[in-house]
GROMACS .gro file of C-alpha atoms in nm:
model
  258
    1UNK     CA    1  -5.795  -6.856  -2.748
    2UNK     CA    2  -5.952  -6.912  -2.413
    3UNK     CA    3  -6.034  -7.254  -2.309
    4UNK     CA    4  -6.339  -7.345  -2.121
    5UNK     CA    5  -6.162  -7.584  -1.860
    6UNK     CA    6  -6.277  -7.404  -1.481
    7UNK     CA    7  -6.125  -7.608  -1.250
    8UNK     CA    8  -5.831  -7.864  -1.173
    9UNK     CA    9  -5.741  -8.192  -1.053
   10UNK     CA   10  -5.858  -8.406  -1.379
   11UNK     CA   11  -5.569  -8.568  -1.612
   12UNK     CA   12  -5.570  -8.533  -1.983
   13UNK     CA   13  -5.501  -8.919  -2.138
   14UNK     CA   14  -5.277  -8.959  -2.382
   15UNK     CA   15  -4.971  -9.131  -2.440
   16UNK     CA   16  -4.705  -8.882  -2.256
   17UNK     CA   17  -4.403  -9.106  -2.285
   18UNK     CA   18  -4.137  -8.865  -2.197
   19UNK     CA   19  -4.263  -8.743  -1.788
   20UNK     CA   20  -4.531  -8.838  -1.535
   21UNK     CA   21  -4.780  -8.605  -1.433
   22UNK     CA   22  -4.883  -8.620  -1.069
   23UNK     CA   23  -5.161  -8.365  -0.851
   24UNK     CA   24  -4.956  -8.167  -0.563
   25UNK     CA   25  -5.012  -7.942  -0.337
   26UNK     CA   26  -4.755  -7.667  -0.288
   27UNK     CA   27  -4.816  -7.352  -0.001
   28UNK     CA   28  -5.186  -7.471  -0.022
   29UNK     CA   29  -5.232  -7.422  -0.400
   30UNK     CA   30  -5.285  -7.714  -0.636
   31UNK     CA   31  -5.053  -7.807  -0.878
   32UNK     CA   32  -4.997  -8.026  -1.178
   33UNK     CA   33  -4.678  -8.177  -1.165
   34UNK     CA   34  -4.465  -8.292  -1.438
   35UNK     CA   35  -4.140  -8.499  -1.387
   36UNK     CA   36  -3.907  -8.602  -1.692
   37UNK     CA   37  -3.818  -8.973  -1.641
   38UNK     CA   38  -3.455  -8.800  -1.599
   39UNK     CA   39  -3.320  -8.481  -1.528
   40UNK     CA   40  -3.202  -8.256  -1.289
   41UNK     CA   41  -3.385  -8.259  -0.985
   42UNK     CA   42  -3.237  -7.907  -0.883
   43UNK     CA   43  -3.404  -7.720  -1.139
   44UNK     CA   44  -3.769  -7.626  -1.222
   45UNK     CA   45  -4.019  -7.434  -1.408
   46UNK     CA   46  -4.260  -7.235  -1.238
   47UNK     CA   47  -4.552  -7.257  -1.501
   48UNK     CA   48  -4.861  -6.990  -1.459
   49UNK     CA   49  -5.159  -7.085  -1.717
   50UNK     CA   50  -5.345  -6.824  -1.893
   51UNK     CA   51  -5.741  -6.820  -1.981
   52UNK     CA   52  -5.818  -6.449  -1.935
   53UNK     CA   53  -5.842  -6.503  -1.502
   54UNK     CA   54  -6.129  -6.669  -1.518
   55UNK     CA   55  -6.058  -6.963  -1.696
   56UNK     CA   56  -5.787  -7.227  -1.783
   57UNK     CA   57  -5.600  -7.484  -1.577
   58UNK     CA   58  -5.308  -7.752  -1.590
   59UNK     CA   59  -5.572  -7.936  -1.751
   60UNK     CA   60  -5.617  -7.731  -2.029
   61UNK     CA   61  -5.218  -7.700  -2.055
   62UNK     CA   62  -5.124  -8.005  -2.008
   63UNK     CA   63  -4.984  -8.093  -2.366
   64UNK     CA   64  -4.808  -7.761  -2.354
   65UNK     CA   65  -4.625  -7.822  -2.005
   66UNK     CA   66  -4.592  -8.172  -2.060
   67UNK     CA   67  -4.357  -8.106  -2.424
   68UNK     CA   68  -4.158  -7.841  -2.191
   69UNK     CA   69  -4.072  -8.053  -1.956
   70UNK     CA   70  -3.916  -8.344  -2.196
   71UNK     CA   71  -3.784  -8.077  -2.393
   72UNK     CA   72  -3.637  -7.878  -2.117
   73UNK     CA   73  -3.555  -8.215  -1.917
   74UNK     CA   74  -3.729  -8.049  -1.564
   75UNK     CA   75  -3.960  -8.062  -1.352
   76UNK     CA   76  -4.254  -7.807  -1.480
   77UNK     CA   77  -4.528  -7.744  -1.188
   78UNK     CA   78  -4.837  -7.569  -1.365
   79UNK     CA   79  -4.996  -7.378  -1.081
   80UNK     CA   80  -5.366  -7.365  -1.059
   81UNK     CA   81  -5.415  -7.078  -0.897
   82UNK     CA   82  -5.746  -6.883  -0.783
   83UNK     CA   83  -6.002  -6.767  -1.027
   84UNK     CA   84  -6.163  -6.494  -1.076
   85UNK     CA   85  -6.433  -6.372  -1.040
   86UNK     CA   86  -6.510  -6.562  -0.724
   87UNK     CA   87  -6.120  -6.498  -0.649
   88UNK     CA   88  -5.972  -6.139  -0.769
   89UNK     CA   89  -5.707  -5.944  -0.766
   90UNK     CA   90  -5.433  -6.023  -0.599
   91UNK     CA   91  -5.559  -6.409  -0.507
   92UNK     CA   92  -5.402  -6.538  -0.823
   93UNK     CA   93  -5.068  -6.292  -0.783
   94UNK     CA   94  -5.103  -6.423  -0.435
   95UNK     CA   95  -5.061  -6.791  -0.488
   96UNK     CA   96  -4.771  -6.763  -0.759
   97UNK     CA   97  -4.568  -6.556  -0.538
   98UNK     CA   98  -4.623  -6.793  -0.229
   99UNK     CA   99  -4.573  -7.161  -0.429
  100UNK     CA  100  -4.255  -7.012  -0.588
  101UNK     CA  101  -4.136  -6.926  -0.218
  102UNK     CA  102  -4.254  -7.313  -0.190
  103UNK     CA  103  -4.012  -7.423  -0.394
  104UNK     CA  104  -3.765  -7.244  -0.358
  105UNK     CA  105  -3.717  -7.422   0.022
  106UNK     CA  106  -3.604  -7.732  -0.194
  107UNK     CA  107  -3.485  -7.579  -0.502
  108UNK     CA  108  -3.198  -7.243  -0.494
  109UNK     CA  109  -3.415  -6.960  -0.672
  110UNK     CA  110  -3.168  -6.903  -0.933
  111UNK     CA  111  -3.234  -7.286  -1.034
  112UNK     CA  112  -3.618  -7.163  -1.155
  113UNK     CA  113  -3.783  -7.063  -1.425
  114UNK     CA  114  -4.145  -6.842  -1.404
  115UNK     CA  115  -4.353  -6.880  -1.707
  116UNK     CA  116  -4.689  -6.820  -1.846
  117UNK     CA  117  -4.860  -6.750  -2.172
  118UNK     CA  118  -5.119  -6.420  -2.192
  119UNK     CA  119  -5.299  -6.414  -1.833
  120UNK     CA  120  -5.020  -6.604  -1.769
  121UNK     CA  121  -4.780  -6.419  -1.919
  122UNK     CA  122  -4.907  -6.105  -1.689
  123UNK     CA  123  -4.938  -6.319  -1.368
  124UNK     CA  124  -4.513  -6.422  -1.431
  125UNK     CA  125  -4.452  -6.054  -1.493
  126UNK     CA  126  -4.634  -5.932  -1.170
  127UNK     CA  127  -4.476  -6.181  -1.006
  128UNK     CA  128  -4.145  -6.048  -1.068
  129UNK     CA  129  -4.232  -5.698  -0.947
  130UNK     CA  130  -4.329  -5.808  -0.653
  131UNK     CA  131  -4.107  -6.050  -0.537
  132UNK     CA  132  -3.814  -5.769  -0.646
  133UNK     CA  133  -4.014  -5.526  -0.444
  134UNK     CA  134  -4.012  -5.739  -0.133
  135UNK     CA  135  -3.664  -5.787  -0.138
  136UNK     CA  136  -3.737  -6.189  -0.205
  137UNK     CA  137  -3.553  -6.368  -0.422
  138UNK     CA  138  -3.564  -6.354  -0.800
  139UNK     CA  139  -3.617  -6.691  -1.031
  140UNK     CA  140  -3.302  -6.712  -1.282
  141UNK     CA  141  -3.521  -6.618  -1.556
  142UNK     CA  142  -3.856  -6.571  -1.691
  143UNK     CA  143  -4.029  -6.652  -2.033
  144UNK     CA  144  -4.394  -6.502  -2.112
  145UNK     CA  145  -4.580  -6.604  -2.400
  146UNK     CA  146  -4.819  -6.359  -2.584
  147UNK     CA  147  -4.839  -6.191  -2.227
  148UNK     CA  148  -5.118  -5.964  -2.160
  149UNK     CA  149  -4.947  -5.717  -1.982
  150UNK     CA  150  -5.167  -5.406  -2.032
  151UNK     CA  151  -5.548  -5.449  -1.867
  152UNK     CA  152  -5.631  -5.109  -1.885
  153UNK     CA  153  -5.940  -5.021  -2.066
  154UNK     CA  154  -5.793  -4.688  -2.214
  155UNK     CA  155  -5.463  -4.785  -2.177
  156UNK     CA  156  -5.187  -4.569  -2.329
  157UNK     CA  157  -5.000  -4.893  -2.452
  158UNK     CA  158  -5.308  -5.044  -2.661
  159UNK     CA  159  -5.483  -5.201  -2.392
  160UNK     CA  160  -5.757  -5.497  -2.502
  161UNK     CA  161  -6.058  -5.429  -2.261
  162UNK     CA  162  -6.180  -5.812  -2.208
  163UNK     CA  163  -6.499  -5.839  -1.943
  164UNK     CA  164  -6.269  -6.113  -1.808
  165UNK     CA  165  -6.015  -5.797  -1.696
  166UNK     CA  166  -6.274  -5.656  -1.517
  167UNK     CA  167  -6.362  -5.969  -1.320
  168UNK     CA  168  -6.005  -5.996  -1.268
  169UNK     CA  169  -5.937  -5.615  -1.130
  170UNK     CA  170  -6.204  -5.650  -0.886
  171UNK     CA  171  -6.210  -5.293  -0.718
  172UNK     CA  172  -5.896  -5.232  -0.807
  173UNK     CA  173  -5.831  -4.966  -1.099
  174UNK     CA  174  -5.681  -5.153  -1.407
  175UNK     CA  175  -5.390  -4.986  -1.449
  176UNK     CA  176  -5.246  -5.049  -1.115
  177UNK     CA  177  -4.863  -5.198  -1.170
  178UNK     CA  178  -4.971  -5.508  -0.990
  179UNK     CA  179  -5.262  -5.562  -1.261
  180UNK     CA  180  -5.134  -5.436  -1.607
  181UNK     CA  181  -4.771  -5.490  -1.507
  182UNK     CA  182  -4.657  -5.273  -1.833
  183UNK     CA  183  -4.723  -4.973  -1.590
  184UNK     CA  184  -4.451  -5.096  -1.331
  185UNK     CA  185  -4.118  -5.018  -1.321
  186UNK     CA  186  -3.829  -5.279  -1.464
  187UNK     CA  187  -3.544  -5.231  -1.317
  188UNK     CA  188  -3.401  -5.558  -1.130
  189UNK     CA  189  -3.567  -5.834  -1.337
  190UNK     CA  190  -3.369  -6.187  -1.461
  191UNK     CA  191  -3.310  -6.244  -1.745
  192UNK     CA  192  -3.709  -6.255  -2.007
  193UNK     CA  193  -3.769  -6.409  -2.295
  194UNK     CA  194  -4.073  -6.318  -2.469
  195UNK     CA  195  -4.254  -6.519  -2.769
  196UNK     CA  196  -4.551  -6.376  -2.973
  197UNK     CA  197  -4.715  -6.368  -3.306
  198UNK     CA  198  -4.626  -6.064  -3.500
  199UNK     CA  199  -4.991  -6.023  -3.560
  200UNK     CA  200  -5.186  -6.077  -3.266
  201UNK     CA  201  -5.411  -5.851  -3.086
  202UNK     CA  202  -5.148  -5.801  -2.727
  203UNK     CA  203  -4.865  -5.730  -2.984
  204UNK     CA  204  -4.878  -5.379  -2.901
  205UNK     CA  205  -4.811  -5.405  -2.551
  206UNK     CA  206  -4.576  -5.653  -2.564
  207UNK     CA  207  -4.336  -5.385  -2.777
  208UNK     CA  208  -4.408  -5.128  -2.518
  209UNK     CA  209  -4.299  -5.388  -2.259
  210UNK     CA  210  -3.967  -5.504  -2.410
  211UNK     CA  211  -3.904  -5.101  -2.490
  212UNK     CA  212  -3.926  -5.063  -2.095
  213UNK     CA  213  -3.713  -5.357  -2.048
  214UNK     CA  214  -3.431  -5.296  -2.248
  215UNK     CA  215  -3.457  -4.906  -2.116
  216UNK     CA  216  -3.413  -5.070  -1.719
  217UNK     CA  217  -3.135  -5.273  -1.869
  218UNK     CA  218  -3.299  -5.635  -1.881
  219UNK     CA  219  -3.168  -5.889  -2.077
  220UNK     CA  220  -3.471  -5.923  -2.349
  221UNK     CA  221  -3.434  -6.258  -2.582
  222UNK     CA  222  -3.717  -6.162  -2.858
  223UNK     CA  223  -3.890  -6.464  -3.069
  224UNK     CA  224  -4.160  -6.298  -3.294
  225UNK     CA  225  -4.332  -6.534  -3.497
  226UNK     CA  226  -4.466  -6.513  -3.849
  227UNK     CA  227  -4.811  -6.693  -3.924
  228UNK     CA  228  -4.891  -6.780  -3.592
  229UNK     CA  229  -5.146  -6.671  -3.341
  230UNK     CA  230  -5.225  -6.585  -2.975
  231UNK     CA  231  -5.051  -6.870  -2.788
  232UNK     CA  232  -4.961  -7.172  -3.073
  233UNK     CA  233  -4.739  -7.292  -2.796
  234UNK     CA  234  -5.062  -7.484  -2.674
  235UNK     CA  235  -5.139  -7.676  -3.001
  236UNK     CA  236  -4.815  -7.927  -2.970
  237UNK     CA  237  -4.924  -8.130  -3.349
  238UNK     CA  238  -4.774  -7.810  -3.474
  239UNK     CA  239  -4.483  -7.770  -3.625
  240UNK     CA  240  -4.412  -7.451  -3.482
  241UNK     CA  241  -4.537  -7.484  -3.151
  242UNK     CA  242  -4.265  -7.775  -3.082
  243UNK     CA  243  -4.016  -7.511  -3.240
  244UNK     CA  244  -4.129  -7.259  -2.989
  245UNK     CA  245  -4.075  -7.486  -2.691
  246UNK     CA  246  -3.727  -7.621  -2.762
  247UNK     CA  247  -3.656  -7.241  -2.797
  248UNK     CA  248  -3.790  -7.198  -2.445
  249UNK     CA  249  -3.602  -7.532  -2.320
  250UNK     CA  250  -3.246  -7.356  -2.526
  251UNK     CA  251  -3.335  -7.018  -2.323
  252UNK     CA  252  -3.407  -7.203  -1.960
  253UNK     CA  253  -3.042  -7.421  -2.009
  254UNK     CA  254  -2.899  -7.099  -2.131
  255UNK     CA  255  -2.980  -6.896  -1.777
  256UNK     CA  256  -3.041  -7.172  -1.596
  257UNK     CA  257  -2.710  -7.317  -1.441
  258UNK     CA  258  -2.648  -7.716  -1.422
   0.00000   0.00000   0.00000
């Protein structure tokens, strides 16, 4: 499911009762900014969209962030960050890393939460390697969503060659850590929780991902989901996609402390 929304600054309507949504920027980088009418100002979720690279926005997520922010009772800033193919590899990785350095001037790091369904999913991942390998510091947890983790277009995990990952690479090889993060190493990494639908097309890759995770010693919370599909977390009339997110809210108050 990859949504046709390009680019940013335009507000869904709607009756969103429980937060405000604002524009922001942050390091540069536009963001859509949801604030629950109360809450705790010292926490925050970090939220990267997906839409293959090349497409998607806080627009296009808006229901989804807006439901985790009343759920989770934070502030949720969906990042809309570079696209490619005008913008690849590593402008997008680029702008996550530097608006989560943003906030964490006003915010302690272990107070946020990264997440991001597929594209997403692989952006919050790469973000993790790389602010571990640059000795920054480290959200207090993570949650990916269907992540595509595995670009590769032979990869040894399964890998789902989309036209959109090539756009995306750039001239960078596909299986470079940065790009299919499944390749990098996992030691160091918060605490990840990881929701998917048993039979989706990434489900391959996301079992050789949690495999490398547990093996590093990560702390792996695991929500499979029967009769779904690639990110139901977006469609927030369903049933299960509300589920989902008070699972993610239970998981972010869980690692997150007060």
């Amino acid at each position: 499911f990859f949504f046709s929304s390009r680019r940013r600054h335009t507000r869904l309507q709607g009756d969103w009762s429980s937060d405000v949504c604002s524009s922001d920027l942050i390091a540069g980088c536009p963001v859509g900014r949801f604030t629950p009418k109360t809450g705790n100002s010292n926490t925050a979720i970090l939220y990267l969209h997906g839409g293959g690279f090349y497409t998607g926005s806080s627009r296009s997520h808006h229901a989804l962030m807006s439901h985790l922010c009343a759920t989770a009772n934070a502030e949720v800033f969906g990042l809309d960050y570079r696209l490619a193919p005008e913008h690849p590899y590593p402008a997008a990785l680029d702008d996550a890393q530097a608006t989560f350095r943003a906030l964490t001037e006003k915010i302690p790091p272990s107070n946020i939460m990264i997440a991001g369904d597929s594209a997403g999913g692989n952006l919050t991942m790469a973000c993790l390697h790389r602010l571990r390998d640059t000795s920054g510091p480290l959200p207090g947890c993570a949650a990916l969503l269907s992540p595509n983790v595995d670009l590769s277009a032979t990869g040894a995990f399964g890998g789902t060659n989309y036209e959109s990952h090539k756009y995306y690479a750039g001239s960078y090889p596909p299986d470079h850590p940065a790009i299919s993060p499944v390749f990098a190493e996992m030691h160091g990494l918060p605490p990840i929780l990881i929701q998917f639908a048993r039979d989706e097309v990434f489900v391959g890759e996301v079992e050789r991902l949690v495999e490398k995770l547990k093996a590093a010693e990560v702390a792996v919370d695991l929500q499979p989901f029967d009769g779904a599909f690639h990110v139901f977390q977006m469609f927030t009339e369903l049933p299960e996609s509300i589920a989902a997110i008070q699972q993610i809210a239970i998981f972010f108050h869980t690692r997150i402390p007060k």
